């Protein structure tokens, strides 16, 4: 296998892993952001209010799905290992994982980048839904640059004590055990 082919294969595996990890949360977050911005605009609220509300809705949708998926995967793993788990401990572990992976990126994203992008999108395009989605995608470029670097660093650290231990799932070519 040539070095170029090997690099392309590694990238394909990583893209599949990232999509499996983030895409379900992204779909819910994007739908929440666009629906909220559209509802705020239809109600006559200022563009700034719509952008901030869309950001909050996206954060709730994204992290709600991400937390639920992490919690469920942990429960399956701990049940399979015969280790009972208390809800409070599981919730604390999920919170630590989310903070380790997203903390730095989320602060900059939610406070500055995403609201500004979701404000600029509709103002530049003249369309609330399309502009909000455009702004969201632009903010995602910055967000995921930081998040993926953080995730890969944590994943490589690995082990049971790793904040993302066991939550990345197998590579795409390995079937999931449900």
Short mmCIF file of N, CA and C in Angstrom, two decimals:
data_model
loop_
_atom_site.label_atom_id
_atom_site.label_comp_id
_atom_site.label_asym_id
_atom_site.label_seq_id
_atom_site.Cartn_x
_atom_site.Cartn_y
_atom_site.Cartn_z
N UNK A 1 0.86 -1.17 0.00
CA UNK A 1 0.00 0.00 0.00
C UNK A 1 0.90 1.23 0.00
N UNK A 2 0.62 2.15 -0.90
CA UNK A 2 1.44 3.36 -1.00
C UNK A 2 1.18 4.27 0.21
N UNK A 3 2.14 5.14 0.52
CA UNK A 3 1.93 6.07 1.63
C UNK A 3 0.69 6.94 1.44
N UNK A 4 0.42 7.33 0.20
CA UNK A 4 -0.76 8.16 -0.08
C UNK A 4 -2.05 7.37 0.19
N UNK A 5 -2.08 6.11 -0.25
CA UNK A 5 -3.25 5.27 -0.02
C UNK A 5 -3.45 5.03 1.48
N UNK A 6 -2.36 4.78 2.20
CA UNK A 6 -2.46 4.56 3.64
C UNK A 6 -2.97 5.81 4.35
N UNK A 7 -2.49 6.98 3.94
CA UNK A 7 -2.94 8.23 4.54
C UNK A 7 -4.42 8.46 4.25
N UNK A 8 -4.85 8.17 3.02
CA UNK A 8 -6.26 8.34 2.65
C UNK A 8 -7.13 7.39 3.47
N UNK A 9 -6.65 6.17 3.69
CA UNK A 9 -7.41 5.21 4.48
C UNK A 9 -7.54 5.68 5.93
N UNK A 10 -6.44 6.17 6.51
CA UNK A 10 -6.49 6.68 7.89
C UNK A 10 -7.46 7.85 8.01
N UNK A 11 -7.42 8.75 7.02
CA UNK A 11 -8.32 9.90 7.04
C UNK A 11 -9.78 9.45 6.93
N UNK A 12 -10.04 8.47 6.07
CA UNK A 12 -11.40 7.95 5.91
C UNK A 12 -11.90 7.35 7.22
N UNK A 13 -11.03 6.62 7.90
CA UNK A 13 -11.42 6.02 9.19
C UNK A 13 -11.72 7.12 10.20
N UNK A 14 -10.86 8.14 10.25
CA UNK A 14 -11.09 9.24 11.19
C UNK A 14 -12.38 9.99 10.88
N UNK A 15 -12.61 10.28 9.60
CA UNK A 15 -13.84 10.99 9.22
C UNK A 15 -15.07 10.19 9.63
N UNK A 16 -15.02 8.89 9.43
CA UNK A 16 -16.13 8.03 9.85
C UNK A 16 -16.33 8.05 11.35
N UNK A 17 -15.23 8.02 12.09
CA UNK A 17 -15.30 8.05 13.56
C UNK A 17 -15.88 9.38 14.03
N UNK A 18 -15.43 10.49 13.43
CA UNK A 18 -15.93 11.81 13.82
C UNK A 18 -17.40 11.95 13.47
N UNK A 19 -17.79 11.49 12.28
CA UNK A 19 -19.20 11.58 11.89
C UNK A 19 -20.08 10.76 12.83
N UNK A 20 -19.63 9.55 13.15
CA UNK A 20 -20.42 8.71 14.06
C UNK A 20 -20.55 9.36 15.43
N UNK A 21 -19.53 10.07 15.85
CA UNK A 21 -19.54 10.69 17.17
C UNK A 21 -20.37 11.97 17.20
N UNK A 22 -20.22 12.83 16.19
CA UNK A 22 -20.79 14.18 16.27
C UNK A 22 -22.06 14.40 15.43
N UNK A 23 -22.25 13.64 14.37
CA UNK A 23 -23.36 13.94 13.45
C UNK A 23 -24.75 13.88 14.08
N UNK A 24 -25.09 12.86 14.89
CA UNK A 24 -26.43 12.87 15.48
C UNK A 24 -26.70 14.13 16.32
N UNK A 25 -25.71 14.56 17.09
CA UNK A 25 -25.87 15.77 17.90
C UNK A 25 -25.97 17.00 17.01
N UNK A 26 -25.21 17.02 15.94
CA UNK A 26 -25.23 18.15 15.00
C UNK A 26 -26.59 18.31 14.34
N UNK A 27 -27.20 17.20 13.95
CA UNK A 27 -28.51 17.26 13.29
C UNK A 27 -29.54 17.88 14.23
N UNK A 28 -29.58 17.43 15.47
CA UNK A 28 -30.54 17.98 16.44
C UNK A 28 -30.22 19.44 16.74
N UNK A 29 -28.93 19.75 16.95
CA UNK A 29 -28.54 21.14 17.23
C UNK A 29 -28.88 22.08 16.09
N UNK A 30 -28.62 21.65 14.85
CA UNK A 30 -28.91 22.49 13.69
C UNK A 30 -30.41 22.73 13.54
N UNK A 31 -31.19 21.68 13.71
CA UNK A 31 -32.65 21.83 13.61
C UNK A 31 -33.17 22.77 14.69
N UNK A 32 -32.65 22.64 15.89
CA UNK A 32 -33.07 23.52 16.99
C UNK A 32 -32.69 24.97 16.71
N UNK A 33 -31.49 25.19 16.18
CA UNK A 33 -31.02 26.55 15.88
C UNK A 33 -31.87 27.21 14.80
N UNK A 34 -32.08 26.51 13.70
CA UNK A 34 -32.85 27.08 12.59
C UNK A 34 -34.30 27.32 13.00
N UNK A 35 -34.91 26.36 13.68
CA UNK A 35 -36.30 26.52 14.11
C UNK A 35 -36.45 27.70 15.07
N UNK A 36 -35.52 27.84 15.99
CA UNK A 36 -35.59 28.92 16.98
C UNK A 36 -35.38 30.28 16.32
N UNK A 37 -34.38 30.39 15.45
CA UNK A 37 -34.13 31.66 14.77
C UNK A 37 -35.33 32.05 13.91
N UNK A 38 -35.90 31.08 13.22
CA UNK A 38 -37.07 31.35 12.37
C UNK A 38 -38.26 31.80 13.21
N UNK A 39 -38.49 31.13 14.34
CA UNK A 39 -39.60 31.51 15.22
C UNK A 39 -39.39 32.91 15.79
N UNK A 40 -38.17 33.23 16.20
CA UNK A 40 -37.88 34.56 16.74
C UNK A 40 -38.07 35.64 15.68
N UNK A 41 -37.60 35.37 14.47
CA UNK A 41 -37.75 36.35 13.39
C UNK A 41 -39.23 36.54 13.05
N UNK A 42 -39.98 35.44 12.99
CA UNK A 42 -41.41 35.52 12.67
C UNK A 42 -42.18 36.29 13.74
N UNK A 43 -41.71 36.22 14.97
CA UNK A 43 -42.36 36.93 16.07
C UNK A 43 -41.95 38.39 16.13
N UNK A 44 -41.07 38.80 15.23
CA UNK A 44 -40.67 40.21 15.16
C UNK A 44 -39.53 40.60 16.07
N UNK A 45 -38.84 39.64 16.64
CA UNK A 45 -37.70 39.94 17.52
C UNK A 45 -36.51 40.43 16.69
N UNK A 46 -35.63 41.16 17.34
CA UNK A 46 -34.43 41.67 16.68
C UNK A 46 -33.54 40.51 16.25
N UNK A 47 -32.73 40.77 15.22
CA UNK A 47 -31.82 39.75 14.69
C UNK A 47 -30.85 39.26 15.76
N UNK A 48 -30.41 40.17 16.62
CA UNK A 48 -29.49 39.79 17.70
C UNK A 48 -30.17 38.79 18.64
N UNK A 49 -31.41 39.04 19.00
CA UNK A 49 -32.15 38.14 19.89
C UNK A 49 -32.32 36.77 19.23
N UNK A 50 -32.62 36.77 17.93
CA UNK A 50 -32.78 35.50 17.21
C UNK A 50 -31.47 34.73 17.19
N UNK A 51 -30.35 35.42 16.98
CA UNK A 51 -29.04 34.76 16.94
C UNK A 51 -28.67 34.16 18.29
N UNK A 52 -28.91 34.91 19.35
CA UNK A 52 -28.59 34.42 20.70
C UNK A 52 -29.50 33.24 21.05
N UNK A 53 -30.78 33.36 20.76
CA UNK A 53 -31.72 32.26 21.04
C UNK A 53 -31.37 31.02 20.23
N UNK A 54 -30.98 31.20 18.98
CA UNK A 54 -30.58 30.07 18.14
C UNK A 54 -29.33 29.39 18.71
N UNK A 55 -28.41 30.19 19.21
CA UNK A 55 -27.19 29.62 19.82
C UNK A 55 -27.55 28.79 21.04
N UNK A 56 -28.40 29.32 21.90
CA UNK A 56 -28.81 28.59 23.10
C UNK A 56 -29.53 27.29 22.72
N UNK A 57 -30.43 27.37 21.75
CA UNK A 57 -31.17 26.18 21.31
C UNK A 57 -30.23 25.13 20.74
N UNK A 58 -29.25 25.58 19.96
CA UNK A 58 -28.31 24.62 19.39
C UNK A 58 -27.47 23.95 20.47
N UNK A 59 -27.02 24.72 21.43
CA UNK A 59 -26.22 24.16 22.53
C UNK A 59 -27.03 23.11 23.30
N UNK A 60 -28.27 23.42 23.61
CA UNK A 60 -29.13 22.48 24.34
C UNK A 60 -29.35 21.21 23.52
N UNK A 61 -29.69 21.37 22.25
CA UNK A 61 -29.91 20.20 21.39
C UNK A 61 -28.66 19.36 21.23
N UNK A 62 -27.54 20.01 20.93
CA UNK A 62 -26.28 19.30 20.70
C UNK A 62 -25.85 18.53 21.94
N UNK A 63 -25.74 19.23 23.06
CA UNK A 63 -25.23 18.58 24.27
C UNK A 63 -26.23 17.63 24.90
N UNK A 64 -27.51 17.86 24.69
CA UNK A 64 -28.50 16.91 25.17
C UNK A 64 -28.32 15.55 24.51
N UNK A 65 -28.18 15.56 23.19
CA UNK A 65 -27.97 14.30 22.46
C UNK A 65 -26.62 13.70 22.81
N UNK A 66 -25.58 14.52 22.85
CA UNK A 66 -24.23 14.02 23.16
C UNK A 66 -24.20 13.38 24.55
N UNK A 67 -24.78 14.04 25.53
CA UNK A 67 -24.78 13.50 26.90
C UNK A 67 -25.57 12.20 26.98
N UNK A 68 -26.72 12.15 26.33
CA UNK A 68 -27.53 10.94 26.35
C UNK A 68 -26.78 9.77 25.71
N UNK A 69 -26.14 10.02 24.59
CA UNK A 69 -25.39 8.96 23.91
C UNK A 69 -24.21 8.48 24.75
N UNK A 70 -23.49 9.39 25.39
CA UNK A 70 -22.37 9.00 26.25
C UNK A 70 -22.87 8.18 27.44
N UNK A 71 -23.94 8.65 28.06
CA UNK A 71 -24.49 7.96 29.22
C UNK A 71 -24.94 6.54 28.84
N UNK A 72 -25.64 6.41 27.71
CA UNK A 72 -26.11 5.09 27.28
C UNK A 72 -24.95 4.14 27.00
N UNK A 73 -23.92 4.65 26.31
CA UNK A 73 -22.77 3.80 26.00
C UNK A 73 -22.08 3.36 27.29
N UNK A 74 -21.94 4.27 28.23
CA UNK A 74 -21.31 3.89 29.51
C UNK A 74 -22.13 2.83 30.23
N UNK A 75 -23.43 3.01 30.22
CA UNK A 75 -24.30 2.02 30.89
C UNK A 75 -24.13 0.64 30.26
N UNK A 76 -24.13 0.57 28.94
CA UNK A 76 -23.94 -0.72 28.25
C UNK A 76 -22.60 -1.34 28.61
N UNK A 77 -21.55 -0.51 28.61
CA UNK A 77 -20.22 -1.04 28.93
C UNK A 77 -20.14 -1.53 30.36
N UNK A 78 -20.67 -0.75 31.28
CA UNK A 78 -20.60 -1.14 32.69
C UNK A 78 -21.49 -2.35 32.95
N UNK A 79 -22.63 -2.44 32.32
CA UNK A 79 -23.49 -3.61 32.47
C UNK A 79 -22.78 -4.85 31.92
N UNK A 80 -22.14 -4.71 30.76
CA UNK A 80 -21.42 -5.84 30.16
C UNK A 80 -20.26 -6.29 31.03
N UNK A 81 -19.64 -5.36 31.72
CA UNK A 81 -18.51 -5.68 32.60
C UNK A 81 -18.98 -6.15 33.98
N UNK A 82 -20.28 -6.12 34.23
CA UNK A 82 -20.81 -6.53 35.52
C UNK A 82 -20.53 -5.53 36.63
N UNK A 83 -20.36 -4.27 36.25
CA UNK A 83 -20.08 -3.22 37.26
C UNK A 83 -21.31 -2.33 37.37
N UNK A 84 -22.05 -2.43 38.46
CA UNK A 84 -23.22 -1.56 38.61
C UNK A 84 -22.79 -0.10 38.70
N UNK A 85 -23.68 0.76 38.30
CA UNK A 85 -23.34 2.18 38.26
C UNK A 85 -24.48 2.99 38.87
N UNK A 86 -24.14 3.97 39.64
CA UNK A 86 -25.14 4.88 40.19
C UNK A 86 -25.34 6.03 39.22
N UNK A 87 -26.56 6.52 39.16
CA UNK A 87 -26.89 7.59 38.21
C UNK A 87 -26.04 8.83 38.45
N UNK A 88 -25.81 9.18 39.69
CA UNK A 88 -25.01 10.37 40.01
C UNK A 88 -23.58 10.24 39.53
N UNK A 89 -23.00 9.07 39.71
CA UNK A 89 -21.63 8.84 39.24
C UNK A 89 -21.57 8.87 37.72
N UNK A 90 -22.55 8.26 37.09
CA UNK A 90 -22.58 8.25 35.62
C UNK A 90 -22.72 9.67 35.09
N UNK A 91 -23.59 10.46 35.70
CA UNK A 91 -23.78 11.85 35.26
C UNK A 91 -22.50 12.66 35.45
N UNK A 92 -21.81 12.45 36.55
CA UNK A 92 -20.56 13.17 36.80
C UNK A 92 -19.50 12.78 35.77
N UNK A 93 -19.44 11.49 35.44
CA UNK A 93 -18.48 11.04 34.43
C UNK A 93 -18.78 11.65 33.06
N UNK A 94 -20.05 11.67 32.69
CA UNK A 94 -20.44 12.28 31.41
C UNK A 94 -20.09 13.76 31.40
N UNK A 95 -20.37 14.46 32.48
CA UNK A 95 -20.04 15.89 32.56
C UNK A 95 -18.54 16.12 32.41
N UNK A 96 -17.73 15.27 33.07
CA UNK A 96 -16.27 15.39 32.94
C UNK A 96 -15.82 15.16 31.50
N UNK A 97 -16.42 14.16 30.86
CA UNK A 97 -16.06 13.86 29.47
C UNK A 97 -16.40 15.02 28.55
N UNK A 98 -17.59 15.56 28.72
CA UNK A 98 -18.00 16.69 27.87
C UNK A 98 -17.12 17.90 28.11
N UNK A 99 -16.80 18.17 29.35
CA UNK A 99 -15.95 19.32 29.67
C UNK A 99 -14.54 19.13 29.10
N UNK A 100 -13.99 17.94 29.23
CA UNK A 100 -12.64 17.69 28.72
C UNK A 100 -12.58 17.84 27.21
N UNK A 101 -13.59 17.35 26.54
CA UNK A 101 -13.58 17.37 25.07
C UNK A 101 -14.01 18.71 24.49
N UNK A 102 -15.00 19.36 25.09
CA UNK A 102 -15.60 20.54 24.48
C UNK A 102 -15.36 21.85 25.21
N UNK A 103 -14.89 21.80 26.45
CA UNK A 103 -14.83 22.99 27.30
C UNK A 103 -14.23 24.22 26.67
N UNK A 104 -12.99 24.12 26.21
CA UNK A 104 -12.30 25.27 25.64
C UNK A 104 -13.01 25.79 24.39
N UNK A 105 -13.35 24.88 23.49
CA UNK A 105 -14.02 25.28 22.25
C UNK A 105 -15.38 25.89 22.53
N UNK A 106 -16.11 25.33 23.49
CA UNK A 106 -17.48 25.78 23.75
C UNK A 106 -17.53 27.18 24.32
N UNK A 107 -16.60 27.53 25.16
CA UNK A 107 -16.61 28.88 25.74
C UNK A 107 -16.48 29.92 24.64
N UNK A 108 -15.47 29.79 23.80
CA UNK A 108 -15.27 30.76 22.70
C UNK A 108 -16.44 30.71 21.72
N UNK A 109 -16.92 29.50 21.45
CA UNK A 109 -17.98 29.33 20.47
C UNK A 109 -19.30 29.95 20.93
N UNK A 110 -19.74 29.63 22.12
CA UNK A 110 -21.05 30.09 22.59
C UNK A 110 -21.08 31.57 22.95
N UNK A 111 -19.96 32.08 23.42
CA UNK A 111 -19.94 33.47 23.87
C UNK A 111 -19.74 34.44 22.71
N UNK A 112 -18.94 34.07 21.73
CA UNK A 112 -18.57 35.03 20.70
C UNK A 112 -18.82 34.54 19.27
N UNK A 113 -18.20 33.45 18.90
CA UNK A 113 -18.15 33.03 17.49
C UNK A 113 -19.53 32.68 16.94
N UNK A 114 -20.25 31.78 17.59
CA UNK A 114 -21.53 31.30 17.05
C UNK A 114 -22.60 32.39 17.03
N UNK A 115 -22.79 33.17 18.10
CA UNK A 115 -23.80 34.23 17.99
C UNK A 115 -23.47 35.24 16.89
N UNK A 116 -22.19 35.59 16.74
CA UNK A 116 -21.81 36.53 15.69
C UNK A 116 -22.05 35.94 14.31
N UNK A 117 -21.71 34.67 14.13
CA UNK A 117 -21.91 34.03 12.83
C UNK A 117 -23.40 33.87 12.51
N UNK A 118 -24.20 33.54 13.54
CA UNK A 118 -25.64 33.38 13.31
C UNK A 118 -26.35 34.72 13.16
N UNK A 119 -25.73 35.78 13.58
CA UNK A 119 -26.25 37.12 13.31
C UNK A 119 -25.86 37.55 11.90
N UNK A 120 -24.61 37.33 11.54
CA UNK A 120 -24.11 37.75 10.23
C UNK A 120 -24.77 36.98 9.09
N UNK A 121 -25.00 35.69 9.27
CA UNK A 121 -25.57 34.87 8.20
C UNK A 121 -26.87 35.42 7.65
N UNK A 122 -27.89 35.61 8.48
CA UNK A 122 -29.15 36.15 7.97
C UNK A 122 -29.03 37.58 7.44
N UNK A 123 -28.18 38.39 8.06
CA UNK A 123 -28.00 39.76 7.58
C UNK A 123 -27.37 39.78 6.20
N UNK A 124 -26.43 38.88 5.95
CA UNK A 124 -25.75 38.84 4.65
C UNK A 124 -26.60 38.20 3.56
N UNK A 125 -27.37 37.18 3.92
CA UNK A 125 -28.15 36.47 2.91
C UNK A 125 -29.57 37.00 2.76
N UNK A 126 -30.07 37.67 3.79
CA UNK A 126 -31.45 38.15 3.75
C UNK A 126 -32.47 37.05 4.03
N UNK A 127 -32.00 35.86 4.38
CA UNK A 127 -32.89 34.73 4.67
C UNK A 127 -32.60 34.21 6.07
N UNK A 128 -33.61 34.18 6.91
CA UNK A 128 -33.40 33.76 8.29
C UNK A 128 -32.92 32.32 8.39
N UNK A 129 -33.65 31.37 7.83
CA UNK A 129 -33.29 29.96 7.97
C UNK A 129 -31.95 29.66 7.28
N UNK A 130 -31.83 30.05 6.03
CA UNK A 130 -30.59 29.78 5.28
C UNK A 130 -29.40 30.50 5.86
N UNK A 131 -29.59 31.74 6.27
CA UNK A 131 -28.50 32.52 6.85
C UNK A 131 -28.06 31.98 8.20
N UNK A 132 -29.04 31.53 9.00
CA UNK A 132 -28.70 30.93 10.29
C UNK A 132 -27.91 29.65 10.08
N UNK A 133 -28.33 28.84 9.12
CA UNK A 133 -27.61 27.60 8.82
C UNK A 133 -26.21 27.90 8.30
N UNK A 134 -26.07 28.91 7.45
CA UNK A 134 -24.75 29.31 6.96
C UNK A 134 -23.86 29.76 8.12
N UNK A 135 -24.38 30.60 8.99
CA UNK A 135 -23.63 31.06 10.15
C UNK A 135 -23.24 29.91 11.06
N UNK A 136 -24.16 28.97 11.24
CA UNK A 136 -23.89 27.80 12.07
C UNK A 136 -22.75 26.98 11.48
N UNK A 137 -22.76 26.77 10.17
CA UNK A 137 -21.72 25.99 9.52
C UNK A 137 -20.36 26.68 9.61
N UNK A 138 -20.34 27.99 9.46
CA UNK A 138 -19.08 28.72 9.60
C UNK A 138 -18.55 28.63 11.02
N UNK A 139 -19.42 28.76 12.00
CA UNK A 139 -19.00 28.62 13.39
C UNK A 139 -18.52 27.20 13.67
N UNK A 140 -19.16 26.21 13.04
CA UNK A 140 -18.75 24.82 13.22
C UNK A 140 -17.32 24.57 12.75
N UNK A 141 -16.90 25.25 11.70
CA UNK A 141 -15.52 25.08 11.22
C UNK A 141 -14.51 25.41 12.32
N UNK A 142 -14.74 26.52 12.99
CA UNK A 142 -13.84 26.93 14.08
C UNK A 142 -13.99 25.95 15.25
N UNK A 143 -15.23 25.68 15.63
CA UNK A 143 -15.52 24.81 16.77
C UNK A 143 -14.87 23.44 16.61
N UNK A 144 -15.10 22.80 15.46
CA UNK A 144 -14.60 21.44 15.27
C UNK A 144 -13.09 21.37 15.08
N UNK A 145 -12.48 22.44 14.64
CA UNK A 145 -11.02 22.45 14.58
C UNK A 145 -10.46 22.22 15.98
N UNK A 146 -10.99 22.93 16.95
CA UNK A 146 -10.52 22.79 18.34
C UNK A 146 -11.02 21.47 18.95
N UNK A 147 -12.28 21.14 18.75
CA UNK A 147 -12.86 19.94 19.37
C UNK A 147 -12.17 18.66 18.88
N UNK A 148 -11.95 18.55 17.59
CA UNK A 148 -11.35 17.32 17.06
C UNK A 148 -9.90 17.18 17.53
N UNK A 149 -9.17 18.28 17.59
CA UNK A 149 -7.82 18.21 18.14
C UNK A 149 -7.86 17.73 19.59
N UNK A 150 -8.80 18.25 20.36
CA UNK A 150 -8.96 17.85 21.76
C UNK A 150 -9.37 16.38 21.86
N UNK A 151 -10.35 15.98 21.07
CA UNK A 151 -10.84 14.60 21.09
C UNK A 151 -9.72 13.62 20.74
N UNK A 152 -8.98 13.90 19.68
CA UNK A 152 -7.91 12.99 19.26
C UNK A 152 -6.81 12.91 20.32
N UNK A 153 -6.50 14.01 20.95
CA UNK A 153 -5.50 14.00 22.02
C UNK A 153 -5.99 13.13 23.18
N UNK A 154 -7.23 13.31 23.58
CA UNK A 154 -7.80 12.51 24.67
C UNK A 154 -7.90 11.03 24.28
N UNK A 155 -8.29 10.78 23.05
CA UNK A 155 -8.44 9.41 22.57
C UNK A 155 -7.09 8.69 22.57
N UNK A 156 -6.06 9.38 22.11
CA UNK A 156 -4.72 8.78 22.10
C UNK A 156 -4.23 8.50 23.52
N UNK A 157 -4.60 9.36 24.46
CA UNK A 157 -4.21 9.13 25.85
C UNK A 157 -4.83 7.83 26.35
N UNK A 158 -6.08 7.56 25.88
CA UNK A 158 -6.77 6.29 26.11
C UNK A 158 -6.83 5.84 27.55
N UNK A 159 -7.15 4.58 27.71
CA UNK A 159 -7.20 4.00 29.04
C UNK A 159 -8.50 4.30 29.75
N UNK A 160 -8.77 3.56 30.81
CA UNK A 160 -10.01 3.69 31.57
C UNK A 160 -10.16 5.08 32.18
N UNK A 161 -9.06 5.72 32.54
CA UNK A 161 -9.15 7.03 33.17
C UNK A 161 -9.31 8.18 32.19
N UNK A 162 -9.20 7.88 30.90
CA UNK A 162 -9.31 8.93 29.89
C UNK A 162 -10.72 9.50 29.86
N UNK A 163 -10.85 10.82 29.72
CA UNK A 163 -12.18 11.42 29.67
C UNK A 163 -13.04 10.90 28.52
N UNK A 164 -12.43 10.34 27.47
CA UNK A 164 -13.24 9.79 26.38
C UNK A 164 -13.05 8.29 26.25
N UNK A 165 -12.52 7.64 27.27
CA UNK A 165 -12.31 6.20 27.22
C UNK A 165 -13.62 5.49 26.94
N UNK A 166 -13.60 4.66 25.92
CA UNK A 166 -14.76 3.84 25.62
C UNK A 166 -15.94 4.54 25.01
N UNK A 167 -15.85 5.82 24.74
CA UNK A 167 -17.02 6.52 24.21
C UNK A 167 -16.90 6.81 22.73
N UNK A 168 -15.73 6.62 22.16
CA UNK A 168 -15.56 6.90 20.74
C UNK A 168 -16.15 5.80 19.89
N UNK A 169 -16.27 4.62 20.45
CA UNK A 169 -16.79 3.50 19.70
C UNK A 169 -15.70 2.92 18.81
N UNK A 170 -15.98 1.80 18.17
CA UNK A 170 -14.99 1.17 17.31
C UNK A 170 -14.84 1.96 16.01
N UNK A 171 -13.75 1.73 15.28
CA UNK A 171 -13.62 2.37 13.98
C UNK A 171 -14.78 1.96 13.09
N UNK A 172 -15.09 2.74 12.05
CA UNK A 172 -16.26 2.48 11.22
C UNK A 172 -16.31 1.08 10.62
N UNK A 173 -15.15 0.46 10.31
CA UNK A 173 -15.19 -0.85 9.66
C UNK A 173 -15.48 -1.99 10.63
N UNK A 174 -15.48 -1.71 11.93
CA UNK A 174 -15.79 -2.73 12.93
C UNK A 174 -17.26 -2.59 13.32
N UNK A 175 -18.05 -3.67 13.21
CA UNK A 175 -19.48 -3.55 13.55
C UNK A 175 -19.67 -3.19 15.02
N UNK A 176 -20.68 -2.37 15.28
CA UNK A 176 -21.03 -2.00 16.65
C UNK A 176 -21.74 -3.16 17.34
N UNK A 177 -21.36 -3.41 18.56
CA UNK A 177 -22.09 -4.38 19.37
C UNK A 177 -23.12 -3.61 20.17
N UNK A 178 -24.38 -3.79 19.88
CA UNK A 178 -25.44 -3.05 20.56
C UNK A 178 -25.85 -3.72 21.79
#
